[in-house]
Amino acid sequence: MFGKLEGVEDRFIKLEQLLSDPAVVSDRVQYQKYIKEHGEISKLVEGYRRYKKVVADLEEARELLNDDDPDMKEMAAEEIGPLEAQVEALGEELKILLVPKDPLDEKSVIVELRAGTGGDESSLFAGDLFKMYTRYAEGRGWGVELMDSHGSDVGGFKEVVFQVNGKGAYSSFKYESGVHRVQRVPATETQGRIHTSAVTVAVLPEAEDVELKIEPNELRIDIFRSSGPGGQSVNTTDSAVRITHIPTGITATCQDEKSQHKNKDKAMKVLRSRILDKMIQETEAKRSAARKGQIGSGDRSERIRTYNFPQGRMTDHRIGLTLYRLDAIMEGDIDEIIASLRTHAQAQALQNEQTL
C-alpha cells in the first residue's frame, strides 16, 4: 500500500510542477487534464501526508521513552496511546481512499420507477417513491426533470421516468436499483387488512454524447398522439415520440411535453442512458465472482427494501438496516440509508481489493 502511496505523492509533486509551467498553462487542453488529475488525487496525498506526520510523531514519542528526564518520559508515554489510535484510523482512511472509484459516480442519473405486483396500490406507491426521491434530490441542490410518465386511474404512476441533474447524483442513487416492497392498508380496504405491493426502481447513469456514438441510421423514430390514464387523449397533436435503437431493440418514449421536438430530445436522453446501462450490465456480468456481490450492482430483480407503514418501519435487506422513522424517510430523509449502504460497499470493495 505504501509503495503505491509514494508513487501517488511523486505524481502529485510532478503535477504541481507541470501546472506552474508556462507552456502547460498556455495549452488549455493539457492544463485542464492536469488540473483534473491533481484534484482527483489531492485528497489521497493530503491523507498520506497526515499519516506520515503522525507516524513520525509516534516514533519520536517512543524514542523519548528512553530519555533520562522523567518528565519527558511521562509526557511521551501519555502521547503514545492517542498517536497509535490516530495511525490506525488514518491507515483505514487511506485504504478506503485507495479503493478504485466508480468512474460513473459524478454523473447525473435517470431514474425509472415501474409499478409491479399489487395493482392500484403499487402505482400509488410509485408516486410516493417519486416524491421521496424528488425531495431528497432537491434537498441536496440537484434539479429534477420529468422525462416521461404514465399515470394510473387512481393516482400515482404505472411508470415514471425522471432525471436528477447534479454532480455526484449517481454515487447516491445507484444503491436504489431493485425491488421496493410496501406493506400498508390501502385507502380502499374496508376490513383493515395489510396489502403488500412492489415497485421496481432502475437507476441509469446519464450518457453523454462523447461516450456513446449512435448513428442516425440506427434509429427508428415513431410519432403518435399522447394518451393518459384510461387511454384518453392528452394532446390534440401528434407530439409523443418513441425512439427505437435498432441494433439493441432498446426503446424510449416521451409524451409529457406538448412540443414534439422536446419530447424527442428527452426520449433520446433516456435511450442513450438505457444503452449505456446495458453495456454496463454486460460488463458487470463478466466481472470476477468476488466483485459480483457488491451493493449497487444494479440487480433489479432483487428485493432490496421493505416499507412497513403500520409499524412505521423501513428495512434495507442488503445490510440489515432497520429504521423506525418511515414518515421522515418518505419525505426524502434517506441520507442515513445511503451513507450506510455506501460504507458497506466501500468495506466490500476494500476486502475484494485485498483478496484479489
mmCIF file of C-alpha atoms in Angstrom:
data_model
loop_
_atom_site.group_PDB
_atom_site.id
_atom_site.type_symbol
_atom_site.label_atom_id
_atom_site.label_comp_id
_atom_site.label_asym_id
_atom_site.label_seq_id
_atom_site.Cartn_x
_atom_site.Cartn_y
_atom_site.Cartn_z
ATOM 1 C CA MET A 1 0.000 0.000 0.000
ATOM 2 C CA PHE A 2 2.735 2.452 0.957
ATOM 3 C CA GLY A 3 4.649 1.862 -2.245
ATOM 4 C CA LYS A 4 1.509 2.841 -4.149
ATOM 5 C CA LEU A 5 1.042 5.935 -1.964
ATOM 6 C CA GLU A 6 4.649 7.043 -2.520
ATOM 7 C CA GLY A 7 4.036 6.777 -6.250
ATOM 8 C CA VAL A 8 0.863 8.857 -5.989
ATOM 9 C CA GLU A 9 2.674 11.532 -3.966
ATOM 10 C CA ASP A 10 5.502 11.653 -6.513
ATOM 11 C CA ARG A 11 2.938 12.121 -9.280
ATOM 12 C CA PHE A 12 1.233 14.890 -7.247
ATOM 13 C CA ILE A 13 4.547 16.764 -6.934
ATOM 14 C CA LYS A 14 5.151 16.353 -10.666
ATOM 15 C CA LEU A 15 1.658 17.701 -11.441
ATOM 16 C CA GLU A 16 2.291 20.785 -9.292
ATOM 17 C CA GLN A 17 5.446 21.441 -11.306
ATOM 18 C CA LEU A 18 3.579 20.974 -14.586
ATOM 19 C CA LEU A 19 0.765 23.318 -13.528
ATOM 20 C CA SER A 20 3.292 26.099 -12.894
ATOM 21 C CA ASP A 21 4.961 25.570 -16.277
ATOM 22 C CA PRO A 22 4.038 28.457 -18.655
ATOM 23 C CA ALA A 23 3.990 26.072 -21.611
ATOM 24 C CA VAL A 24 1.367 23.902 -19.911
ATOM 25 C CA VAL A 25 -0.661 26.896 -18.703
ATOM 26 C CA SER A 26 -0.894 28.201 -22.264
ATOM 27 C CA ASP A 27 -2.167 24.824 -23.518
ATOM 28 C CA ARG A 28 -5.799 24.822 -22.371
ATOM 29 C CA VAL A 29 -6.422 21.127 -23.054
ATOM 30 C CA GLN A 30 -3.283 19.915 -21.246
ATOM 31 C CA TYR A 31 -3.826 22.330 -18.370
ATOM 32 C CA GLN A 32 -7.400 21.130 -17.797
ATOM 33 C CA LYS A 33 -6.242 17.499 -17.959
ATOM 34 C CA TYR A 34 -3.548 18.060 -15.310
ATOM 35 C CA ILE A 35 -5.841 20.171 -13.107
ATOM 36 C CA LYS A 36 -8.413 17.361 -13.094
ATOM 37 C CA GLU A 37 -5.818 14.711 -12.220
ATOM 38 C CA HIS A 38 -4.379 16.965 -9.490
ATOM 39 C CA GLY A 39 -7.839 17.368 -7.949
ATOM 40 C CA GLU A 40 -8.561 13.644 -8.107
ATOM 41 C CA ILE A 41 -5.506 12.637 -6.068
ATOM 42 C CA SER A 42 -5.149 15.675 -3.781
ATOM 43 C CA LYS A 43 -7.328 14.205 -1.006
ATOM 44 C CA LEU A 44 -5.334 10.965 -1.036
ATOM 45 C CA VAL A 45 -1.999 12.814 -0.906
ATOM 46 C CA GLU A 46 -3.201 15.065 1.925
ATOM 47 C CA GLY A 47 -4.291 11.992 3.885
ATOM 48 C CA TYR A 48 -0.975 10.245 3.253
ATOM 49 C CA ARG A 49 0.981 13.301 4.439
ATOM 50 C CA ARG A 50 -1.113 13.483 7.622
ATOM 51 C CA TYR A 51 -0.457 9.792 8.154
ATOM 52 C CA LYS A 52 3.325 10.213 7.734
ATOM 53 C CA LYS A 53 3.322 13.181 10.143
ATOM 54 C CA VAL A 54 1.508 11.188 12.851
ATOM 55 C CA VAL A 55 3.804 8.168 12.312
ATOM 56 C CA ALA A 56 6.845 10.461 12.739
ATOM 57 C CA ASP A 57 5.340 11.919 15.931
ATOM 58 C CA LEU A 58 4.716 8.398 17.248
ATOM 59 C CA GLU A 59 8.300 7.316 16.543
ATOM 60 C CA GLU A 60 9.594 10.443 18.297
ATOM 61 C CA ALA A 61 7.409 9.745 21.338
ATOM 62 C CA ARG A 62 8.680 6.168 21.545
ATOM 63 C CA GLU A 63 12.273 7.389 21.409
ATOM 64 C CA LEU A 64 11.580 9.769 24.288
ATOM 65 C CA LEU A 65 10.712 6.779 26.488
ATOM 66 C CA ASN A 66 14.488 6.256 26.727
ATOM 67 C CA ASP A 67 15.108 9.862 27.805
ATOM 68 C CA ASP A 68 16.826 10.478 31.130
ATOM 69 C CA ASP A 69 14.324 13.188 32.037
ATOM 70 C CA PRO A 70 11.400 11.508 33.885
ATOM 71 C CA ASP A 71 9.009 14.328 32.895
ATOM 72 C CA MET A 72 9.808 13.792 29.202
ATOM 73 C CA LYS A 73 9.308 10.054 29.590
ATOM 74 C CA GLU A 74 5.930 10.610 31.265
ATOM 75 C CA MET A 75 4.801 13.041 28.581
ATOM 76 C CA ALA A 76 5.869 10.623 25.843
ATOM 77 C CA ALA A 77 4.023 7.724 27.500
ATOM 78 C CA GLU A 78 0.826 9.804 27.591
ATOM 79 C CA GLU A 79 1.136 10.663 23.885
ATOM 80 C CA ILE A 80 1.773 7.155 22.556
ATOM 81 C CA GLY A 81 -1.742 5.756 23.036
ATOM 82 C CA PRO A 82 -3.602 8.564 21.207
ATOM 83 C CA LEU A 83 -0.970 8.637 18.433
ATOM 84 C CA GLU A 84 -1.282 4.876 17.874
ATOM 85 C CA ALA A 85 -5.060 5.278 17.584
ATOM 86 C CA GLN A 86 -4.581 8.086 15.040
ATOM 87 C CA VAL A 87 -2.179 5.976 12.990
ATOM 88 C CA GLU A 88 -4.707 3.126 12.865
ATOM 89 C CA ALA A 89 -7.627 5.421 11.950
ATOM 90 C CA LEU A 90 -5.681 7.281 9.259
ATOM 91 C CA GLY A 91 -4.436 3.981 7.850
ATOM 92 C CA GLU A 92 -8.019 2.752 7.458
ATOM 93 C CA GLU A 93 -8.996 6.011 5.755
ATOM 94 C CA LEU A 94 -6.114 5.620 3.305
ATOM 95 C CA LYS A 95 -7.168 2.068 2.458
ATOM 96 C CA ILE A 96 -10.648 3.316 1.549
ATOM 97 C CA LEU A 97 -9.228 6.217 -0.482
ATOM 98 C CA LEU A 98 -7.095 3.736 -2.424
ATOM 99 C CA VAL A 99 -10.119 1.684 -3.495
ATOM 100 C CA PRO A 100 -10.733 2.493 -7.195
ATOM 101 C CA LYS A 101 -13.595 4.957 -7.552
ATOM 102 C CA ASP A 102 -16.594 4.221 -9.723
ATOM 103 C CA PRO A 103 -15.995 6.379 -12.829
ATOM 104 C CA LEU A 104 -19.759 6.934 -13.070
ATOM 105 C CA ASP A 105 -20.155 8.396 -9.560
ATOM 106 C CA GLU A 106 -20.017 12.060 -10.585
ATOM 107 C CA LYS A 107 -22.725 11.699 -13.218
ATOM 108 C CA SER A 108 -26.336 12.808 -13.237
ATOM 109 C CA VAL A 109 -28.855 9.969 -13.353
ATOM 110 C CA ILE A 110 -32.074 8.857 -14.969
ATOM 111 C CA VAL A 111 -34.371 7.008 -12.576
ATOM 112 C CA GLU A 112 -37.174 4.731 -13.752
ATOM 113 C CA LEU A 113 -39.989 3.656 -11.414
ATOM 114 C CA ARG A 114 -42.406 0.920 -12.522
ATOM 115 C CA ALA A 115 -45.412 -0.352 -10.617
ATOM 116 C CA GLY A 116 -45.216 -4.106 -10.062
ATOM 117 C CA THR A 117 -47.314 -6.542 -8.060
ATOM 118 C CA GLY A 118 -50.150 -5.023 -6.117
ATOM 119 C CA GLY A 119 -52.289 -3.281 -8.737
ATOM 120 C CA ASP A 120 -53.511 0.208 -7.844
ATOM 121 C CA GLU A 121 -51.625 0.242 -4.549
ATOM 122 C CA SER A 122 -48.377 -0.360 -6.436
ATOM 123 C CA SER A 123 -48.944 2.646 -8.696
ATOM 124 C CA LEU A 124 -49.751 4.814 -5.680
ATOM 125 C CA PHE A 125 -46.518 3.729 -4.018
ATOM 126 C CA ALA A 126 -44.601 4.540 -7.227
ATOM 127 C CA GLY A 127 -45.947 8.071 -6.796
ATOM 128 C CA ASP A 128 -44.792 8.093 -3.162
ATOM 129 C CA LEU A 129 -41.285 6.991 -4.156
ATOM 130 C CA PHE A 130 -41.170 9.642 -6.865
ATOM 131 C CA LYS A 131 -41.987 12.272 -4.212
ATOM 132 C CA MET A 132 -39.388 10.801 -1.826
ATOM 133 C CA TYR A 133 -36.621 10.901 -4.425
ATOM 134 C CA THR A 134 -37.611 14.361 -5.628
ATOM 135 C CA ARG A 135 -37.413 15.819 -2.118
ATOM 136 C CA TYR A 136 -34.121 14.053 -1.425
ATOM 137 C CA ALA A 137 -32.621 15.434 -4.643
ATOM 138 C CA GLU A 138 -33.907 18.961 -4.061
ATOM 139 C CA GLY A 139 -32.528 18.879 -0.516
ATOM 140 C CA ARG A 140 -29.068 18.316 -1.993
ATOM 141 C CA GLY A 141 -29.454 21.101 -4.542
ATOM 142 C CA TRP A 142 -29.958 18.767 -7.503
ATOM 143 C CA GLY A 143 -32.506 19.529 -10.206
ATOM 144 C CA VAL A 144 -35.271 17.067 -11.081
ATOM 145 C CA GLU A 145 -36.739 16.893 -14.590
ATOM 146 C CA LEU A 146 -39.673 14.670 -15.530
ATOM 147 C CA MET A 147 -38.810 12.728 -18.683
ATOM 148 C CA ASP A 148 -41.853 10.503 -19.184
ATOM 149 C CA SER A 149 -44.795 9.253 -17.151
ATOM 150 C CA HIS A 150 -47.842 7.020 -17.402
ATOM 151 C CA GLY A 151 -50.360 7.730 -14.687
ATOM 152 C CA SER A 152 -52.930 5.347 -13.252
ATOM 153 C CA ASP A 153 -56.679 5.871 -12.863
ATOM 154 C CA VAL A 154 -56.375 6.094 -9.054
ATOM 155 C CA GLY A 155 -53.374 8.412 -8.996
ATOM 156 C CA GLY A 156 -49.688 7.665 -8.826
ATOM 157 C CA PHE A 157 -47.848 6.150 -11.771
ATOM 158 C CA LYS A 158 -47.769 2.912 -13.680
ATOM 159 C CA GLU A 159 -44.376 4.172 -14.825
ATOM 160 C CA VAL A 160 -42.426 7.386 -14.306
ATOM 161 C CA VAL A 161 -39.005 8.323 -15.659
ATOM 162 C CA PHE A 162 -37.132 11.360 -14.358
ATOM 163 C CA GLN A 163 -33.659 12.824 -14.472
ATOM 164 C CA VAL A 164 -31.703 14.048 -11.445
ATOM 165 C CA ASN A 165 -29.187 16.653 -12.574
ATOM 166 C CA GLY A 166 -26.254 17.230 -10.254
ATOM 167 C CA LYS A 167 -22.630 16.299 -9.736
ATOM 168 C CA GLY A 168 -22.454 13.082 -7.750
ATOM 169 C CA ALA A 169 -26.107 12.108 -8.153
ATOM 170 C CA TYR A 170 -25.212 8.626 -9.374
ATOM 171 C CA SER A 171 -22.987 7.990 -6.330
ATOM 172 C CA SER A 172 -26.102 8.215 -4.144
ATOM 173 C CA PHE A 173 -28.891 6.922 -6.369
ATOM 174 C CA LYS A 174 -27.028 3.830 -7.621
ATOM 175 C CA TYR A 175 -27.914 1.997 -4.406
ATOM 176 C CA GLU A 176 -31.643 2.333 -5.141
ATOM 177 C CA SER A 177 -31.848 -0.151 -8.032
ATOM 178 C CA GLY A 178 -34.031 -3.114 -7.176
ATOM 179 C CA VAL A 179 -37.483 -4.062 -5.909
ATOM 180 C CA HIS A 180 -39.001 -1.822 -3.220
ATOM 181 C CA ARG A 181 -41.803 -3.546 -1.278
ATOM 182 C CA VAL A 182 -44.524 -1.692 0.617
ATOM 183 C CA GLN A 183 -46.823 -3.095 3.307
ATOM 184 C CA ARG A 184 -49.815 -0.952 4.296
ATOM 185 C CA VAL A 185 -53.598 -0.767 4.433
ATOM 186 C CA PRO A 186 -54.906 0.701 1.154
ATOM 187 C CA ALA A 187 -57.436 3.540 1.341
ATOM 188 C CA THR A 188 -59.998 1.300 -0.387
ATOM 189 C CA GLU A 189 -59.573 -1.553 2.128
ATOM 190 C CA THR A 190 -62.673 -1.719 4.373
ATOM 191 C CA GLN A 191 -61.511 -4.650 6.514
ATOM 192 C CA GLY A 192 -58.255 -3.007 7.589
ATOM 193 C CA ARG A 193 -56.135 -5.716 6.005
ATOM 194 C CA ILE A 194 -52.492 -5.027 5.165
ATOM 195 C CA HIS A 195 -51.647 -5.409 1.483
ATOM 196 C CA THR A 196 -48.175 -5.998 0.029
ATOM 197 C CA SER A 197 -47.160 -4.487 -3.286
ATOM 198 C CA ALA A 198 -43.923 -3.620 -5.046
ATOM 199 C CA VAL A 199 -42.259 -1.072 -7.287
ATOM 200 C CA THR A 200 -39.166 -1.706 -9.386
ATOM 201 C CA VAL A 201 -36.508 1.015 -9.435
ATOM 202 C CA ALA A 202 -33.846 1.277 -12.142
ATOM 203 C CA VAL A 203 -31.055 3.853 -11.906
ATOM 204 C CA LEU A 204 -29.160 4.684 -15.103
ATOM 205 C CA PRO A 205 -26.100 6.949 -15.365
ATOM 206 C CA GLU A 206 -26.616 9.790 -17.810
ATOM 207 C CA ALA A 207 -24.867 9.024 -21.101
ATOM 208 C CA GLU A 208 -23.018 11.924 -22.711
ATOM 209 C CA ASP A 209 -22.581 12.321 -26.457
ATOM 210 C CA VAL A 210 -18.822 11.740 -26.278
ATOM 211 C CA GLU A 211 -19.291 8.382 -24.514
ATOM 212 C CA LEU A 212 -21.805 6.825 -26.802
ATOM 213 C CA LYS A 213 -21.905 7.383 -30.546
ATOM 214 C CA ILE A 214 -25.225 6.470 -32.125
ATOM 215 C CA GLU A 215 -25.582 6.733 -35.888
ATOM 216 C CA PRO A 216 -28.857 8.204 -37.254
ATOM 217 C CA ASN A 217 -29.433 5.109 -39.397
ATOM 218 C CA GLU A 218 -29.506 3.005 -36.195
ATOM 219 C CA LEU A 219 -32.676 4.748 -35.021
ATOM 220 C CA ARG A 220 -36.356 4.358 -35.841
ATOM 221 C CA ILE A 221 -38.498 7.275 -34.716
ATOM 222 C CA ASP A 222 -42.289 6.933 -34.378
ATOM 223 C CA ILE A 223 -44.614 9.864 -33.752
ATOM 224 C CA PHE A 224 -48.034 9.365 -32.156
ATOM 225 C CA ARG A 225 -50.701 11.100 -30.069
ATOM 226 C CA SER A 226 -50.172 11.259 -26.301
ATOM 227 C CA SER A 227 -52.571 9.373 -24.055
ATOM 228 C CA GLY A 228 -53.294 9.496 -20.335
ATOM 229 C CA PRO A 229 -54.872 7.142 -17.779
ATOM 230 C CA GLY A 230 -57.633 5.040 -19.316
ATOM 231 C CA GLY A 231 -56.345 5.746 -22.820
ATOM 232 C CA GLN A 232 -57.866 9.222 -23.192
ATOM 233 C CA SER A 233 -56.023 11.627 -25.463
ATOM 234 C CA VAL A 234 -53.892 14.218 -23.686
ATOM 235 C CA ASN A 235 -52.800 16.323 -26.634
ATOM 236 C CA THR A 236 -54.663 17.055 -29.855
ATOM 237 C CA THR A 237 -51.486 16.902 -31.940
ATOM 238 C CA ASP A 238 -49.104 14.046 -32.721
ATOM 239 C CA SER A 239 -46.339 15.128 -30.352
ATOM 240 C CA ALA A 240 -45.437 11.920 -28.490
ATOM 241 C CA VAL A 241 -42.192 10.286 -29.615
ATOM 242 C CA ARG A 242 -40.918 6.731 -29.471
ATOM 243 C CA ILE A 243 -37.297 6.072 -30.477
ATOM 244 C CA THR A 244 -36.009 2.558 -31.107
ATOM 245 C CA HIS A 245 -32.326 1.687 -31.258
ATOM 246 C CA ILE A 246 -32.407 -0.974 -33.965
ATOM 247 C CA PRO A 247 -29.163 -2.852 -33.092
ATOM 248 C CA THR A 248 -30.235 -3.500 -29.474
ATOM 249 C CA GLY A 249 -34.020 -3.201 -29.698
ATOM 250 C CA ILE A 250 -33.970 -0.726 -26.793
ATOM 251 C CA THR A 251 -36.747 1.866 -26.905
ATOM 252 C CA ALA A 252 -37.575 5.115 -25.142
ATOM 253 C CA THR A 253 -40.813 7.074 -25.206
ATOM 254 C CA CYS A 254 -41.704 10.597 -24.145
ATOM 255 C CA GLN A 255 -45.116 12.233 -24.312
ATOM 256 C CA ASP A 256 -45.135 14.720 -21.418
ATOM 257 C CA GLU A 257 -44.203 17.802 -23.480
ATOM 258 C CA LYS A 258 -46.529 19.461 -25.958
ATOM 259 C CA SER A 259 -43.591 20.011 -28.290
ATOM 260 C CA GLN A 260 -42.590 17.061 -30.464
ATOM 261 C CA HIS A 261 -39.040 18.424 -30.537
ATOM 262 C CA LYS A 262 -38.788 18.494 -26.720
ATOM 263 C CA ASN A 263 -40.244 15.002 -26.456
ATOM 264 C CA LYS A 264 -37.679 13.761 -28.969
ATOM 265 C CA ASP A 265 -34.799 15.328 -27.016
ATOM 266 C CA LYS A 266 -35.992 13.771 -23.751
ATOM 267 C CA ALA A 267 -36.604 10.366 -25.315
ATOM 268 C CA MET A 268 -33.114 10.451 -26.819
ATOM 269 C CA LYS A 269 -31.598 11.200 -23.401
ATOM 270 C CA VAL A 270 -33.384 8.219 -21.885
ATOM 271 C CA LEU A 271 -32.462 5.982 -24.821
ATOM 272 C CA ARG A 272 -28.763 6.858 -24.539
ATOM 273 C CA SER A 273 -28.777 6.094 -20.813
ATOM 274 C CA ARG A 274 -30.543 2.763 -21.365
ATOM 275 C CA ILE A 275 -27.992 1.737 -23.974
ATOM 276 C CA LEU A 276 -25.092 2.755 -21.709
ATOM 277 C CA ASP A 277 -26.729 0.874 -18.821
ATOM 278 C CA LYS A 278 -26.998 -2.256 -20.981
ATOM 279 C CA MET A 279 -23.289 -2.004 -21.742
ATOM 280 C CA ILE A 280 -22.523 -1.607 -18.029
ATOM 281 C CA GLN A 281 -24.714 -4.578 -17.092
ATOM 282 C CA GLU A 282 -22.948 -6.748 -19.663
ATOM 283 C CA THR A 283 -19.567 -5.681 -18.293
ATOM 284 C CA GLU A 284 -20.708 -6.377 -14.706
ATOM 285 C CA ALA A 285 -21.762 -9.882 -15.710
ATOM 286 C CA LYS A 286 -18.213 -10.596 -16.857
ATOM 287 C CA ARG A 287 -16.509 -9.353 -13.701
ATOM 288 C CA SER A 288 -14.931 -11.728 -11.222
ATOM 289 C CA ALA A 289 -17.167 -13.543 -8.743
ATOM 290 C CA ALA A 290 -15.512 -11.681 -5.879
ATOM 291 C CA ARG A 291 -16.924 -8.425 -7.135
ATOM 292 C CA LYS A 292 -20.383 -9.517 -8.191
ATOM 293 C CA GLY A 293 -21.897 -9.291 -4.721
ATOM 294 C CA GLN A 294 -21.207 -5.617 -4.257
ATOM 295 C CA ILE A 295 -24.085 -3.324 -3.375
ATOM 296 C CA GLY A 296 -25.014 -1.096 -6.283
ATOM 297 C CA SER A 297 -24.594 -3.781 -8.914
ATOM 298 C CA GLY A 298 -27.970 -2.780 -10.325
ATOM 299 C CA ASP A 299 -29.775 -6.113 -10.000
ATOM 300 C CA ARG A 300 -33.392 -5.032 -10.463
ATOM 301 C CA SER A 301 -34.872 -8.435 -9.616
ATOM 302 C CA GLU A 302 -33.555 -8.272 -6.056
ATOM 303 C CA ARG A 303 -35.919 -7.222 -3.246
ATOM 304 C CA ILE A 304 -33.806 -4.619 -1.534
ATOM 305 C CA ARG A 305 -36.122 -2.753 0.834
ATOM 306 C CA THR A 306 -39.422 -3.004 2.704
ATOM 307 C CA TYR A 307 -41.530 -0.046 3.823
ATOM 308 C CA ASN A 308 -43.933 -1.194 6.555
ATOM 309 C CA PHE A 309 -46.413 1.606 7.265
ATOM 310 C CA PRO A 310 -48.338 0.051 10.208
ATOM 311 C CA GLN A 311 -45.050 -0.303 12.107
ATOM 312 C CA GLY A 312 -43.503 2.903 10.748
ATOM 313 C CA ARG A 313 -40.520 0.785 9.732
ATOM 314 C CA MET A 314 -38.088 0.729 6.824
ATOM 315 C CA THR A 315 -35.752 -2.260 6.415
ATOM 316 C CA ASP A 316 -32.946 -2.479 3.879
ATOM 317 C CA HIS A 317 -32.419 -6.220 3.437
ATOM 318 C CA ARG A 318 -28.945 -5.964 1.903
ATOM 319 C CA ILE A 319 -27.292 -4.658 5.066
ATOM 320 C CA GLY A 320 -29.923 -5.493 7.691
ATOM 321 C CA LEU A 321 -30.610 -1.827 8.450
ATOM 322 C CA THR A 322 -33.953 -1.092 10.131
ATOM 323 C CA LEU A 323 -35.167 2.425 10.939
ATOM 324 C CA TYR A 324 -38.401 3.339 12.718
ATOM 325 C CA ARG A 325 -38.984 6.761 11.183
ATOM 326 C CA LEU A 326 -40.798 5.941 7.981
ATOM 327 C CA ASP A 327 -42.659 9.275 7.814
ATOM 328 C CA ALA A 328 -39.386 11.216 7.600
ATOM 329 C CA ILE A 329 -37.949 8.741 5.082
ATOM 330 C CA MET A 330 -40.938 9.129 2.762
ATOM 331 C CA GLU A 331 -40.371 12.897 2.926
ATOM 332 C CA GLY A 332 -36.903 12.409 1.444
ATOM 333 C CA ASP A 333 -34.775 11.940 4.569
ATOM 334 C CA ILE A 334 -32.771 8.982 3.243
ATOM 335 C CA ASP A 335 -29.231 10.233 3.924
ATOM 336 C CA GLU A 336 -28.642 7.693 6.708
ATOM 337 C CA ILE A 337 -29.724 4.810 4.465
ATOM 338 C CA ILE A 338 -27.448 5.850 1.593
ATOM 339 C CA ALA A 339 -24.498 6.559 3.919
ATOM 340 C CA SER A 340 -24.834 3.086 5.465
ATOM 341 C CA LEU A 341 -25.011 1.444 2.030
ATOM 342 C CA ARG A 342 -22.001 3.415 0.819
ATOM 343 C CA THR A 343 -19.945 2.435 3.893
ATOM 344 C CA HIS A 344 -20.859 -1.226 3.432
ATOM 345 C CA ALA A 345 -19.989 -1.088 -0.277
ATOM 346 C CA GLN A 346 -16.609 0.503 0.497
ATOM 347 C CA ALA A 347 -15.837 -2.214 3.038
ATOM 348 C CA GLN A 348 -16.710 -4.903 0.487
ATOM 349 C CA ALA A 349 -14.624 -3.212 -2.198
ATOM 350 C CA LEU A 350 -11.669 -2.959 0.190
ATOM 351 C CA GLN A 351 -11.974 -6.630 1.067
ATOM 352 C CA ASN A 352 -12.087 -7.551 -2.622
ATOM 353 C CA GLU A 353 -9.001 -5.432 -3.327
ATOM 354 C CA GLN A 354 -7.103 -7.260 -0.604
ATOM 355 C CA THR A 355 -8.142 -10.763 -1.686
ATOM 356 C CA LEU A 356 -7.844 -10.481 -5.474
#
